[in-house]
Tab-separated table of C-alpha atoms in Angstrom:
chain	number	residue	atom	x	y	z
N	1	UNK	CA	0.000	0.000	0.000
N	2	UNK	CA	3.411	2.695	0.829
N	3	UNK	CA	4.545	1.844	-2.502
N	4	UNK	CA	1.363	2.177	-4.587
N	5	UNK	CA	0.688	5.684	-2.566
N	6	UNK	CA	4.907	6.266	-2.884
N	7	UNK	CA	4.530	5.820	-6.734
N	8	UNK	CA	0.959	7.771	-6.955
N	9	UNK	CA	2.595	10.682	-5.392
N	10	UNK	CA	5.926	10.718	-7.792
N	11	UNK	CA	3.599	10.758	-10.968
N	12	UNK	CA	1.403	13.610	-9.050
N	13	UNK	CA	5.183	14.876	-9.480
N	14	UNK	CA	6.107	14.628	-12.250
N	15	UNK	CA	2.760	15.827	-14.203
N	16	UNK	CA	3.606	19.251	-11.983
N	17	UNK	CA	6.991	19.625	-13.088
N	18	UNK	CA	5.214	18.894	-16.848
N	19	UNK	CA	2.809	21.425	-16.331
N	20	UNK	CA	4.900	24.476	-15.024
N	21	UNK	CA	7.375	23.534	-17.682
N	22	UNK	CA	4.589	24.031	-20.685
N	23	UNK	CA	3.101	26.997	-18.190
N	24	UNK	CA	6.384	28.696	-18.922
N	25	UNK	CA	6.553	27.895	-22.608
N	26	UNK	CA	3.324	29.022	-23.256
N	27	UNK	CA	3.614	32.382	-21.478
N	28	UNK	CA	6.669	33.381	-23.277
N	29	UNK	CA	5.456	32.072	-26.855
N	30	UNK	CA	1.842	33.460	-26.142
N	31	UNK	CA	2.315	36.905	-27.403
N	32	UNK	CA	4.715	35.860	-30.573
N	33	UNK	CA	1.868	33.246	-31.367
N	34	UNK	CA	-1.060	35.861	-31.005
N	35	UNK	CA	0.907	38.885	-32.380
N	36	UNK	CA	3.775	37.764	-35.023
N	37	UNK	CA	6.276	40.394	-35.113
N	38	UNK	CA	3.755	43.299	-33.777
N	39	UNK	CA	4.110	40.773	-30.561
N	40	UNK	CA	7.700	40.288	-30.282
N	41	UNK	CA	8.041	44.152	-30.954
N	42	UNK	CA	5.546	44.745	-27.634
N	43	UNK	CA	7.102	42.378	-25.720
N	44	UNK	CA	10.703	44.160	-26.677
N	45	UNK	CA	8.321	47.717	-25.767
N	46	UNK	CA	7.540	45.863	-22.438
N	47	UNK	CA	11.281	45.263	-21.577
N	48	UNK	CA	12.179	48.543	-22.438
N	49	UNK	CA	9.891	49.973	-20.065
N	50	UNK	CA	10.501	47.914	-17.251
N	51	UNK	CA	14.402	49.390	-17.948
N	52	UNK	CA	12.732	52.450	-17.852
N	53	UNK	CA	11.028	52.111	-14.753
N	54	UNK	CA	13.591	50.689	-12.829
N	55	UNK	CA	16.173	53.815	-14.095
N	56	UNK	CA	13.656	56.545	-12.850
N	57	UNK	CA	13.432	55.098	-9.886
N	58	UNK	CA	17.073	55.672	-9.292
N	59	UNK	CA	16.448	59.183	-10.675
N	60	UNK	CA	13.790	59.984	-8.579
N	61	UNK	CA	16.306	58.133	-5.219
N	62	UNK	CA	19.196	60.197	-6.682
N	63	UNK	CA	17.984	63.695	-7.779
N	64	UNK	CA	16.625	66.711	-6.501
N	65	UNK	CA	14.368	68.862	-7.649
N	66	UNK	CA	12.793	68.971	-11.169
N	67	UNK	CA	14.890	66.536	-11.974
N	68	UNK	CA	13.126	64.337	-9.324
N	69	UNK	CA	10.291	65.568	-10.453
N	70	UNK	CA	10.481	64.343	-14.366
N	71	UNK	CA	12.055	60.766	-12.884
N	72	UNK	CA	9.182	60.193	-10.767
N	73	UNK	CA	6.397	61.041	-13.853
N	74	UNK	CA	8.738	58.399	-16.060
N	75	UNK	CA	8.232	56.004	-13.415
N	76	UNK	CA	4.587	56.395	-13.922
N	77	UNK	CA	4.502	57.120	-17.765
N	78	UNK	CA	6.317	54.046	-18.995
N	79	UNK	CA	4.598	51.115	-17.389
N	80	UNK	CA	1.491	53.237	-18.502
N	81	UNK	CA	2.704	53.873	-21.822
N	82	UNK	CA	3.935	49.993	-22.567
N	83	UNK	CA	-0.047	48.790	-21.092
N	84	UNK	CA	-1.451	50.879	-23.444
N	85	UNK	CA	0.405	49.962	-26.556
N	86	UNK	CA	-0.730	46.657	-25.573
N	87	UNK	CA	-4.577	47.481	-25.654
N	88	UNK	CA	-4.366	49.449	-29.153
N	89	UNK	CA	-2.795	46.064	-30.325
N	90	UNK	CA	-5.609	44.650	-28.921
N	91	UNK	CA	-3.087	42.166	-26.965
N	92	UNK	CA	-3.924	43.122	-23.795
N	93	UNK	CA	-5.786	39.841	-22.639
N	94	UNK	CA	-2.366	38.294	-23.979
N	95	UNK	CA	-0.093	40.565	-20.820
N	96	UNK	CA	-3.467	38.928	-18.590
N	97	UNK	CA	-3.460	35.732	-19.846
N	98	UNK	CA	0.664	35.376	-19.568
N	99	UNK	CA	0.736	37.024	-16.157
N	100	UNK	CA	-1.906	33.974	-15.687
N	101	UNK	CA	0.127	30.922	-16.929
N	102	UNK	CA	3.205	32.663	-14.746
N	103	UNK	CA	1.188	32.240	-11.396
N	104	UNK	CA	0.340	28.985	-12.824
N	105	UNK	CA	3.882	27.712	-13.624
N	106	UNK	CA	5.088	28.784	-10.130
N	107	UNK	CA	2.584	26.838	-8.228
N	108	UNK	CA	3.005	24.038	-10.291
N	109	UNK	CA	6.599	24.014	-9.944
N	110	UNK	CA	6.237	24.329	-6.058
N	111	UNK	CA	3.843	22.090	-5.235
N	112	UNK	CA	6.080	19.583	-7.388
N	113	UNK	CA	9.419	20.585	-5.317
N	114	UNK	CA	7.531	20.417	-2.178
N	115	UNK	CA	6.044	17.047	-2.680
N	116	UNK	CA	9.712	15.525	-3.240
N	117	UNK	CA	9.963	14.490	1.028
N	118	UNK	CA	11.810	17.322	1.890
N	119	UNK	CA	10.989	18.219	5.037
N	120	UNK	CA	11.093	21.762	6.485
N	121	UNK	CA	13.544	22.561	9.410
N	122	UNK	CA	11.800	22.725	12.411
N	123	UNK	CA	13.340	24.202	15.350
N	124	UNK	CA	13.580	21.843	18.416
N	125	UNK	CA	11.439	23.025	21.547
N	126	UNK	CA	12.444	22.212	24.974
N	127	UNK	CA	9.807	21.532	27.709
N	128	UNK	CA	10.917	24.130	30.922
N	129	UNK	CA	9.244	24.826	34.292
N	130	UNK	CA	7.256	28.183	33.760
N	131	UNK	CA	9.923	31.060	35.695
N	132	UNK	CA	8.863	31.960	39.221
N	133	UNK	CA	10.304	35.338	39.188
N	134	UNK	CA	9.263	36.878	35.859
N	135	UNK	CA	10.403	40.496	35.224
N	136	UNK	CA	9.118	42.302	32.345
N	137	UNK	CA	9.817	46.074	30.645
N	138	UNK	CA	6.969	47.701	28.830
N	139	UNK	CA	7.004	50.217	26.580
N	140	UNK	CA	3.746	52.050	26.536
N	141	UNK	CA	4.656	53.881	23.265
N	142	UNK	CA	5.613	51.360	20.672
N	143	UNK	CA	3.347	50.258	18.476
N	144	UNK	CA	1.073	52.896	18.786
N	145	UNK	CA	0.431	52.004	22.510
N	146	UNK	CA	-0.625	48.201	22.306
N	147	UNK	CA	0.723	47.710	25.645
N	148	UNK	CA	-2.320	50.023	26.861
N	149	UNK	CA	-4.854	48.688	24.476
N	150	UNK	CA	-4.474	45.103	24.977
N	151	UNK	CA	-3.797	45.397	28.753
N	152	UNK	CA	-0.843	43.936	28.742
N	153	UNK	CA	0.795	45.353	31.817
N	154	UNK	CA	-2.784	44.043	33.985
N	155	UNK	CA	-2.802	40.199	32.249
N	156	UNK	CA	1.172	40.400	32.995
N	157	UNK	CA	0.603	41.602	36.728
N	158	UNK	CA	-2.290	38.629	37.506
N	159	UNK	CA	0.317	36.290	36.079
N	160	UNK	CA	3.252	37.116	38.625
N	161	UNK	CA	5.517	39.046	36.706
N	162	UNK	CA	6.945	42.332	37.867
N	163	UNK	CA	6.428	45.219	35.816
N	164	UNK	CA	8.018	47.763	35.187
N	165	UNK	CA	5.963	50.439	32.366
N	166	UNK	CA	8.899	52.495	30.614
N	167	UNK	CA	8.144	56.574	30.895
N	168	UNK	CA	6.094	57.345	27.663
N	169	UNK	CA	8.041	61.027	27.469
N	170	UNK	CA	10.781	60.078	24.338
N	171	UNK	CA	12.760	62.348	25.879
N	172	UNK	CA	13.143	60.727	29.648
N	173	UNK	CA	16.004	58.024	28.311
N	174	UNK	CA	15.838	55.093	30.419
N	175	UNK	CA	19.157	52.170	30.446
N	176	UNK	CA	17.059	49.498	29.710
N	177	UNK	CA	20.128	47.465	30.043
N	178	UNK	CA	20.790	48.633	33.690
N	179	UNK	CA	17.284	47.827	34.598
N	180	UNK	CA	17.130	44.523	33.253
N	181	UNK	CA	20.312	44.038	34.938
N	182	UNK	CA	19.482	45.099	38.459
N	183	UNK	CA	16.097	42.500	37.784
N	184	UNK	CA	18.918	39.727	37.240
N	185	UNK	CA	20.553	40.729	40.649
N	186	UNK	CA	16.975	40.534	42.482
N	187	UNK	CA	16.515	36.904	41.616
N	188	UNK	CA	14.549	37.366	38.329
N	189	UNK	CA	14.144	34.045	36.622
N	190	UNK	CA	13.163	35.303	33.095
N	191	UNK	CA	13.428	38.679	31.250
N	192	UNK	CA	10.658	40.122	28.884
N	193	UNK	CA	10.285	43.220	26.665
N	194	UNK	CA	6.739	44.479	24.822
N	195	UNK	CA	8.830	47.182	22.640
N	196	UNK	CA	10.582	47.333	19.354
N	197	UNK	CA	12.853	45.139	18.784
N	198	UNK	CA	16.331	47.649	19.452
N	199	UNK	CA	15.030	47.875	23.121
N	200	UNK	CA	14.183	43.344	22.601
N	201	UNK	CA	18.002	43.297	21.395
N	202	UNK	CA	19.465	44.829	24.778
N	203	UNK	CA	17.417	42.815	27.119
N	204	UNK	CA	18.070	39.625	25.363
N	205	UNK	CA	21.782	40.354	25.827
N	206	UNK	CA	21.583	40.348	29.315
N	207	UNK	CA	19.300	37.477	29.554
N	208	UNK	CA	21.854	35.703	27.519
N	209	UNK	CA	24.887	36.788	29.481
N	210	UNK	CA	23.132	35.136	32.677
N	211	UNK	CA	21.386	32.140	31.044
N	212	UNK	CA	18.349	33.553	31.560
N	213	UNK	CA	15.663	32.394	29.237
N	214	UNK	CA	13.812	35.769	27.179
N	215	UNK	CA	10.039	36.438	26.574
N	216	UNK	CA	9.341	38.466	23.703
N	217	UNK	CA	5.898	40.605	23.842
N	218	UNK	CA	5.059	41.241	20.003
N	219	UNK	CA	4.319	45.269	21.061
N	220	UNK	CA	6.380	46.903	18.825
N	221	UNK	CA	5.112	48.356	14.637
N	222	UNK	CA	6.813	45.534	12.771
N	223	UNK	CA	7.725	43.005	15.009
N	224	UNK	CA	10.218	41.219	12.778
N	225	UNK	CA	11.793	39.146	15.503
N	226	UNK	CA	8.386	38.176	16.833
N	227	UNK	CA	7.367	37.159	13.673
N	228	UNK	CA	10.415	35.075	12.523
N	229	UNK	CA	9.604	33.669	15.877
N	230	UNK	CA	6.450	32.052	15.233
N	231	UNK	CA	4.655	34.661	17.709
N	232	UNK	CA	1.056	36.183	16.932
N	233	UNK	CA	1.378	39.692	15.896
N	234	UNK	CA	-2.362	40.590	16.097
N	235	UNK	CA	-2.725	40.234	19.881
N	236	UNK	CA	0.214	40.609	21.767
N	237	UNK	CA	-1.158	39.748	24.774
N	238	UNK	CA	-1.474	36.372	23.559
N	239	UNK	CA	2.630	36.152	24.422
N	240	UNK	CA	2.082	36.009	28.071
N	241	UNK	CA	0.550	32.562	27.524
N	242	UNK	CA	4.281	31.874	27.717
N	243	UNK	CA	4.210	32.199	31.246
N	244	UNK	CA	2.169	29.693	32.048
N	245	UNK	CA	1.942	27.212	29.142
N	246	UNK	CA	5.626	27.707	27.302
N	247	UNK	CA	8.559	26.067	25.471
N	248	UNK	CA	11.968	27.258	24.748
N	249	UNK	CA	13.890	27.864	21.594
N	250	UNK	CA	17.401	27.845	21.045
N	251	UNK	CA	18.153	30.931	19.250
N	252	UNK	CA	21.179	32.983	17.306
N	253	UNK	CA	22.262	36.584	18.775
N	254	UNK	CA	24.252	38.839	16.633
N	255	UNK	CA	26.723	41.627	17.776
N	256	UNK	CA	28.162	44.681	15.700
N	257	UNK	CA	31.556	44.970	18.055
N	258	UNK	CA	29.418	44.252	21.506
N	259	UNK	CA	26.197	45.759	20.425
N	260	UNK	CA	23.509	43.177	20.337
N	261	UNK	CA	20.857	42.621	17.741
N	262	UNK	CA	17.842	40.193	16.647
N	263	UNK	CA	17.160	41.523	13.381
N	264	UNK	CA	20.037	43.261	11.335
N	265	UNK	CA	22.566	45.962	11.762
N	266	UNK	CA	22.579	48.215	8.284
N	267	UNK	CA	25.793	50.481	7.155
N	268	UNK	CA	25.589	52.960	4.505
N	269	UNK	CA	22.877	54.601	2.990
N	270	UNK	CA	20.091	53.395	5.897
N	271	UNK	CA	22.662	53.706	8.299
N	272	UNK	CA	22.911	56.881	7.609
N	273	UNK	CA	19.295	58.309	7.110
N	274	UNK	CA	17.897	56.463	9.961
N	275	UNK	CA	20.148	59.143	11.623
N	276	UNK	CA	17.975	61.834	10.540
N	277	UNK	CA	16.460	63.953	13.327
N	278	UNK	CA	12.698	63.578	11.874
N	279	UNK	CA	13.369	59.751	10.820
N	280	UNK	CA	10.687	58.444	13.274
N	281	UNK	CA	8.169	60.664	12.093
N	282	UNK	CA	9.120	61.125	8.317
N	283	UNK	CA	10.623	58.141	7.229
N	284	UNK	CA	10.283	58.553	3.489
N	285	UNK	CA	10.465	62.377	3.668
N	286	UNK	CA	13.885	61.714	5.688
N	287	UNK	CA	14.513	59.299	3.117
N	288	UNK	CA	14.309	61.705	0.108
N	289	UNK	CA	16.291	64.137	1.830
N	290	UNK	CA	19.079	62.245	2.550
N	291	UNK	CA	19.543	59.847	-0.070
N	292	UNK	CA	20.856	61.796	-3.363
N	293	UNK	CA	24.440	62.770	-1.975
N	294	UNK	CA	24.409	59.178	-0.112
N	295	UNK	CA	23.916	57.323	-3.578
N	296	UNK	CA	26.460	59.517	-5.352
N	297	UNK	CA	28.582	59.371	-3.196
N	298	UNK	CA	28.757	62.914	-2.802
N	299	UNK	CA	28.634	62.115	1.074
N	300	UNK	CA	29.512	59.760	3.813
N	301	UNK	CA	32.652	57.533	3.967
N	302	UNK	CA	33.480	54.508	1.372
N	303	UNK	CA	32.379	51.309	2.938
N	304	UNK	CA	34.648	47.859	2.613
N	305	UNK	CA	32.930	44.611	3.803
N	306	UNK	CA	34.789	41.828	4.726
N	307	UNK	CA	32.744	38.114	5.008
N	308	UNK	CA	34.724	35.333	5.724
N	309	UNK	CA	37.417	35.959	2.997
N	310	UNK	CA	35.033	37.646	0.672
N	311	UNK	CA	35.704	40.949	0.034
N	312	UNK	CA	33.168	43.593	-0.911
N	313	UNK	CA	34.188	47.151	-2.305
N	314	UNK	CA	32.812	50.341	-2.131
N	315	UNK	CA	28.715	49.003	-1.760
N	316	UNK	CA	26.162	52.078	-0.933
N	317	UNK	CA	24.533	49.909	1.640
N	318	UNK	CA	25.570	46.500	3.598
N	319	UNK	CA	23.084	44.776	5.815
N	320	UNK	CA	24.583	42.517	8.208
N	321	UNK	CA	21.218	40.262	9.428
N	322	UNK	CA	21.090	37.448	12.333
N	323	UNK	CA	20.679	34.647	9.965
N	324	UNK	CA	19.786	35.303	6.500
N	325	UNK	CA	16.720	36.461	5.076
N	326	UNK	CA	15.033	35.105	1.931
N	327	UNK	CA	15.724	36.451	-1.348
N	328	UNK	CA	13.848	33.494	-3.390
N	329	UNK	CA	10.268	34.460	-2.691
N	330	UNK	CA	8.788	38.073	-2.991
N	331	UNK	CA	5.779	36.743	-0.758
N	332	UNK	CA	8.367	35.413	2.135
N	333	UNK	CA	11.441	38.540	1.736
N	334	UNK	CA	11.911	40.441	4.944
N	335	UNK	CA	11.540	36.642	6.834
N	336	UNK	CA	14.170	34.287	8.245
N	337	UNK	CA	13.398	30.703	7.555
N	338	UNK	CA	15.449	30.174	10.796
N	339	UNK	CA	16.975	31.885	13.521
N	340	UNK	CA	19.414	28.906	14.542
N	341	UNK	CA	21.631	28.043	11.925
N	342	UNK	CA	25.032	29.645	13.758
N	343	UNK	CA	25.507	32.258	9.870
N	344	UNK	CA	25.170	35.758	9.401
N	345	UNK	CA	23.013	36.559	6.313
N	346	UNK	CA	24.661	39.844	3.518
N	347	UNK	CA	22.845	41.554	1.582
N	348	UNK	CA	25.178	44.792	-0.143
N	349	UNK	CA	24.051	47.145	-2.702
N	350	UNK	CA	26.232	49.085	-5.201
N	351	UNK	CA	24.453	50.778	-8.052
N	352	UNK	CA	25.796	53.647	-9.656
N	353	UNK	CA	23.699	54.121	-12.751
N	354	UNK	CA	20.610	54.205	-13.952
N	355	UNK	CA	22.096	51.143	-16.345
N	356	UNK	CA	22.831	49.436	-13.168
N	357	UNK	CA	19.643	49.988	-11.917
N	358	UNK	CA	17.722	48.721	-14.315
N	359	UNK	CA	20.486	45.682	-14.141
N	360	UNK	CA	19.306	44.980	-10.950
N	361	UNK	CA	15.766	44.596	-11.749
N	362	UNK	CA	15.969	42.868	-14.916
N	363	UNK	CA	19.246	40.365	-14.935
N	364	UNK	CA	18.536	37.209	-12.960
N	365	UNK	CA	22.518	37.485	-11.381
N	366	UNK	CA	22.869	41.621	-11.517
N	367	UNK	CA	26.656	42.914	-10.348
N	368	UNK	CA	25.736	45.352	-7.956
N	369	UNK	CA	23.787	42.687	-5.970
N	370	UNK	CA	26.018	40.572	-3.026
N	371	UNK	CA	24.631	38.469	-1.227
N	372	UNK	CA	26.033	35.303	1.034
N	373	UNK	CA	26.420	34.062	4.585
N	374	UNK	CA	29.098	34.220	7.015
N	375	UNK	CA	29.848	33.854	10.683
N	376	UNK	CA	31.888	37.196	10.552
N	377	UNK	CA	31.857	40.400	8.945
N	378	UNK	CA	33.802	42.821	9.376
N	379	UNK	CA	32.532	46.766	7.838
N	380	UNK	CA	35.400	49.279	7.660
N	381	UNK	CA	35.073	53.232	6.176
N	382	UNK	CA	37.739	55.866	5.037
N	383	UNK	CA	36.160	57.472	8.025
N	384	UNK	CA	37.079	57.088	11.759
N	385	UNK	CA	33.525	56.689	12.804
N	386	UNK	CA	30.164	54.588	10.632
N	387	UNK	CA	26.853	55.455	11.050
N	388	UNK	CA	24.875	51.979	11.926
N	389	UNK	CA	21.059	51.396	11.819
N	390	UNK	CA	21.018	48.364	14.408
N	391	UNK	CA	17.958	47.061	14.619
N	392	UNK	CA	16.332	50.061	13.654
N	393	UNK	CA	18.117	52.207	16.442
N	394	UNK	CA	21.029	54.963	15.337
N	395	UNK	CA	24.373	54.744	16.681
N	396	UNK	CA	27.831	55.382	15.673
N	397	UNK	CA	30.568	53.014	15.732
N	398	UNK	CA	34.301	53.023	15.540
N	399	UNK	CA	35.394	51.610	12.171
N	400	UNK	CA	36.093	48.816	11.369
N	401	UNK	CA	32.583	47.258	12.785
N	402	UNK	CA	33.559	43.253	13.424
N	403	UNK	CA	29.621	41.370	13.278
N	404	UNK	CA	29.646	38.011	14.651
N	405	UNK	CA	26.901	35.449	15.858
N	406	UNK	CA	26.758	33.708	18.999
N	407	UNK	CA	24.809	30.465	18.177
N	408	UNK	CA	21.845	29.311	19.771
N	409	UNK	CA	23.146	32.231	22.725
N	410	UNK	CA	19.707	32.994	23.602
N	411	UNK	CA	16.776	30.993	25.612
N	412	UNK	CA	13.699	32.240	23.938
N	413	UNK	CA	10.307	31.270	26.318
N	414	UNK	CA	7.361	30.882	23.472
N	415	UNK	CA	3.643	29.957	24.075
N	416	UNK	CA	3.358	25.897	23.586
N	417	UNK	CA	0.423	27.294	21.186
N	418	UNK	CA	1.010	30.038	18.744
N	419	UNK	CA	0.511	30.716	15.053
N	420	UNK	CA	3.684	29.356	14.214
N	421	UNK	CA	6.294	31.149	10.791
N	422	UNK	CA	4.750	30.108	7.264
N	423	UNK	CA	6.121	26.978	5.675
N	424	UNK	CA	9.023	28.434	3.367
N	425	UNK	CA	7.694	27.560	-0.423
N	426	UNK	CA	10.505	25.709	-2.111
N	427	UNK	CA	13.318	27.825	-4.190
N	428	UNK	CA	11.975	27.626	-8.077
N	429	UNK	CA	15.031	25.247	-8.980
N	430	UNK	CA	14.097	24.828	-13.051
N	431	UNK	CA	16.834	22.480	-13.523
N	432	UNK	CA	15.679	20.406	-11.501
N	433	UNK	CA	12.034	20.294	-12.474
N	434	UNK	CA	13.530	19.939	-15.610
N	435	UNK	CA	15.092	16.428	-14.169
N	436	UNK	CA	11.631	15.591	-12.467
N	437	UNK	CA	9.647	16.147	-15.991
N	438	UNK	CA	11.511	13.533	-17.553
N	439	UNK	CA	11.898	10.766	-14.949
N	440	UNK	CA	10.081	7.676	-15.428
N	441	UNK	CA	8.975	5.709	-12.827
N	442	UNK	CA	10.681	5.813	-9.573
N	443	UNK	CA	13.443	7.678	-10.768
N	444	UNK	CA	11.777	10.997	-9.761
N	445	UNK	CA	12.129	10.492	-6.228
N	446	UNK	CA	14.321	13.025	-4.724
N	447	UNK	CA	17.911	12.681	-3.842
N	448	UNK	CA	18.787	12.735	-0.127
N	449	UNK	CA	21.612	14.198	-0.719
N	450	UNK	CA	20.121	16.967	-1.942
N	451	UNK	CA	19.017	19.953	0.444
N	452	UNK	CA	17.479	22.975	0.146
C-alpha cells in the first residue's frame, strides 16, 4: 500500500513539473503566437519599459528637484505607456493571460518541489518549568500604545511578573540594560520586553549573558523578531501565555563589536538616514532628503565589507542580518526561515547608474547585488567613525565594525500554542524540475543528498 501511494505521489510529481514547464513555454510564446512580429516588438516595448522604470526610480532616489520631479512622472509614464500599446494592439488579454500561466507555472513548480519528502527545518522546543520570578519592561509607546490597548501590563501583573511600564516622554532616556540588569541581581528568573525590537536586542543580551531564558511581547510596529519567531502579531497579549503554558527555543544573537541585535545591523545609505532627526516621524520624507548625496557618493565615507574571505568594495549599503533572510520568494522577503543556523546573512548594494539599476531589476545574477552568509563580517570606512542602523536604532561606531553570531546564545520562552512562521515555499530550482519532468517511474524520487 506505501509503494502504490509512494509511486501515486511521484507521478502527481512529475505531471507538476510537466505542467509548469509548458506553463512557462506558453507564457513566453503566447504573445509571438497571437501577435507575429507586432508581438515580439511589444514584448521588446515591455522590456524597455521595465528598464525604464527601474532607471527613474534611481532618478527619482538620486535627484533633486525637477529633476526628481520628471524621474518620478517616467516612473509612472512608462509602465502606462507599454499597457497601453498593448490594448491598441488589442493584446492586452495576452499581458493577462501570460501574467496567468506565470502564477500557474510557479505553483506548479512548487507544489512539485515540495512534494519531493523534503521536510522543512523545524526548530527543536524544549519543555521548561514556567519562571517563578518573571520580570518584564513595557514600553507604553511602541506600536502605537498596544501595551495600553491590549492590557498587557494588567494580564502580565495577575500572572506574577513584575512590571516595570517604561516613561512614555521620548525624551526621559531610560538604560534598559541597567534595569534589566538590576532584575537579574533581584533573583529574576526570566526577562521580557513588549517594545521594538532595538530595546528586545538589549534585554536579550543580558538574559543571555546570565542564562536567563527571554520572553518576547510582540508590542512593537513591525515586530520582525516576533514574527520570525512564530509569535502572533495581532494580539500581543497572547505572548504572556508563555508564562504559564511555554517552550523554549534555542536561538542565534548577533553583535556589531558588543552591540547586540535580533534583526540586522545596516551600514551605509540606511545607516545613515535612519540618523535623521525627523526619521521616526518622516521616514520617506527623511529618506528623500538624505539619499541623493548618499547614492552619489557625494557624502559619507566609502564602505569595505569583509565576510569570511570575501571581500566587498565600495557598496552604498551593507546589511549585516542574524541569519539570513530570503531572497527566493517576494511573498516570504523580509523573513528568516530560521533563527538557529550559527551564519550571518549579507545583503550589499552598489548601483551607480541608472544602467545598473535597471540591471538589478531585470538580470537574474545583476553585479551590484552581493549576497552570502558568514559567521563574521567585518565593515570598515575611510572614516574614523560609521553610522549603523542596528535594529532600527542609530548609533555610531568606531570603524572597522567586526559582526559576529553567537549560536543558539539565547533561551527564547514561546507559548506551547502560537501561530507558528509560514512553511518556506521551495526555491523555483528549473533544472531540476527539468530532471523531475523527464523521470520515469521511480526515478523521480528526490535525492537525499540533496538539500534545500
Amino acid at each position: 500500500m506505501g509503494s502504490a501511494m509512494s509511486e501515486r505521489n511521484h507521478r502527481r510529481q512529475r505531471w507538476a513539473a510537466r505542467g509548469a514547464l509548458a506553463s512557462v513555454a506558453l507564457a513566453a510564446s503566447l504573445p509571438l503566437v497571437t501577435g507575429g512580429l507586432k508581438g515580439l516588438l511589444l514584448l521588446a516595448a515591455g522590456l524597455v519599459g521595465l528598464a525604464l522604470t527601474a532607471a527613474a526610480v534611481w532618478w527619482v532616489l538620486s535627484r533633486r528637484g525637477p529633476a526628481r520631479t520628471a524621474a518620478a512622472a517616467l516612473a509612472v509614464v512608462a509602465p502606462v505607456a507599454v499597457i497601453t500599446l498593448f490594448a491598441v494592439a488589442n493584446l492586452l488579454w495576452v499581458v493577462f493571460a501570460s501574467l496567468l500561466l506565470w502564477c500557474l507555472a510557479v505553483w506548479s513548480g512548487r507544489y512539485a518541489l515540495r512534494s519531493t519528502g523534503l521536510r522543512p527545518v523545524r526548530v527543536k522546543e524544549y519543555r521548561t518549568p514556567p519562571p517563578k520570578r518573571p520580570f518584564l519592561l513595557l514600553n507604553p509607546r511602541s506600536g502605537g500604545g498596544k501595551v495600553g490597548k491590549f492590557g498587557i501590563k494588567e494580564k502580565a501583573e495577575a500572572l506574577g511578573a513584575r512590571v516595570v511600564l517604561l516613561d512614555p516622554d521620548p525624551d526621559q532616556h531610560q538604560d534598559v540594560t541597567t534595569l534589566a540588569k538590576a532584575a537579574v541581581a533581584e533573583g529574576a528568573d526570566l526577562l521580557g520586553v513588549a517594545g521594538g525590537d532595538g530595546t528586545q536586542a538589549l534585554v536579550a543580551a543580558v538574559a543571555a549573558e546570565h542564562g536567563l531564558p527571554f520572553l518576547v511581547i510582540s508590542a512593537g510596529t513591525r515586530n520582525h523578531f516576533a514574527m520570525d519567531l512564530g509569535l502572533d502579531r495581532d494580539d500581543p497579549s497572547t505572548c504572556l501565555d508563555a508564562l504559564t503554558d511555554g517552550v523554549e527555543l534555542r536561538v542565534d544573537l548577533g553583535f556589531a563589536d558588543d552591540r547586540p541585535f535580533v534583526n540586522n545591523a545596516s551600514f551605509g545609505a540606511y545607516g545613515a538616514v535612519v540618523q535623521s532627526p525627523g526619521y521616526r516621524e518622516d521616514k520617506v520624507g527623511a529618506a528623500l532628503e538624505r539619499l541623493p548625496e548618499l547614492l552619489t557618493r557625494q557624502s559619507g565615507p566609502r564602505l569595505t565589507a569583509g565576510a569570511d574571505g570575501t571581500t566587498i568594495a565600495d557598496p552604498q549599503a551593507v546589511l549585516v542580518s542574524n541569519n539570513p533572510y530570503r531572497m527566493d520568494d517576494p511573498f516570504g522577503f523580509g523573513r528568516r526561515q530560521r533563527l538557529d543556523s550559527g551564519k550571518l546573512g549579507v545583503l550589499a548594494v552598489r548601483v551607480d547608474s541608472a544602467v545598473e539599476a535597471a540591471e538589478l531589476l531585470l538580470a537574474p545574477r545583476p553585479e551590484g547585488l552581493t549576497v552570502l552568509t558568514a559567521q563574521h563580517v567585518v565593515v570598515e570606512a575611510d572614516a574614523p567613525h560609521l553610522e549603523v542602523g542596528l535594529d532600527g536604532e542609530a548609533l555610531t561606531l568606531p570603524s572597522p565594525v567586526h559582526c559576529r553570531i553567537a549560536r543558539r546564545a539565547l533561551r527564547v520562552r514561546v507559548p506551547r500554542n502560537r501561530p507558528g512562521v509560514p512553511e518556506a515555499p521551495p526555491r523555483l530550482d528549473w533544472r531540476r524540475l527539468r530532471k523531475l519532468a523527464a523521470a520515469v517511474g521511480r526515478t523521480a524520487a528526490p535525492s537525499r543528498s540533496w538539500r534545500p
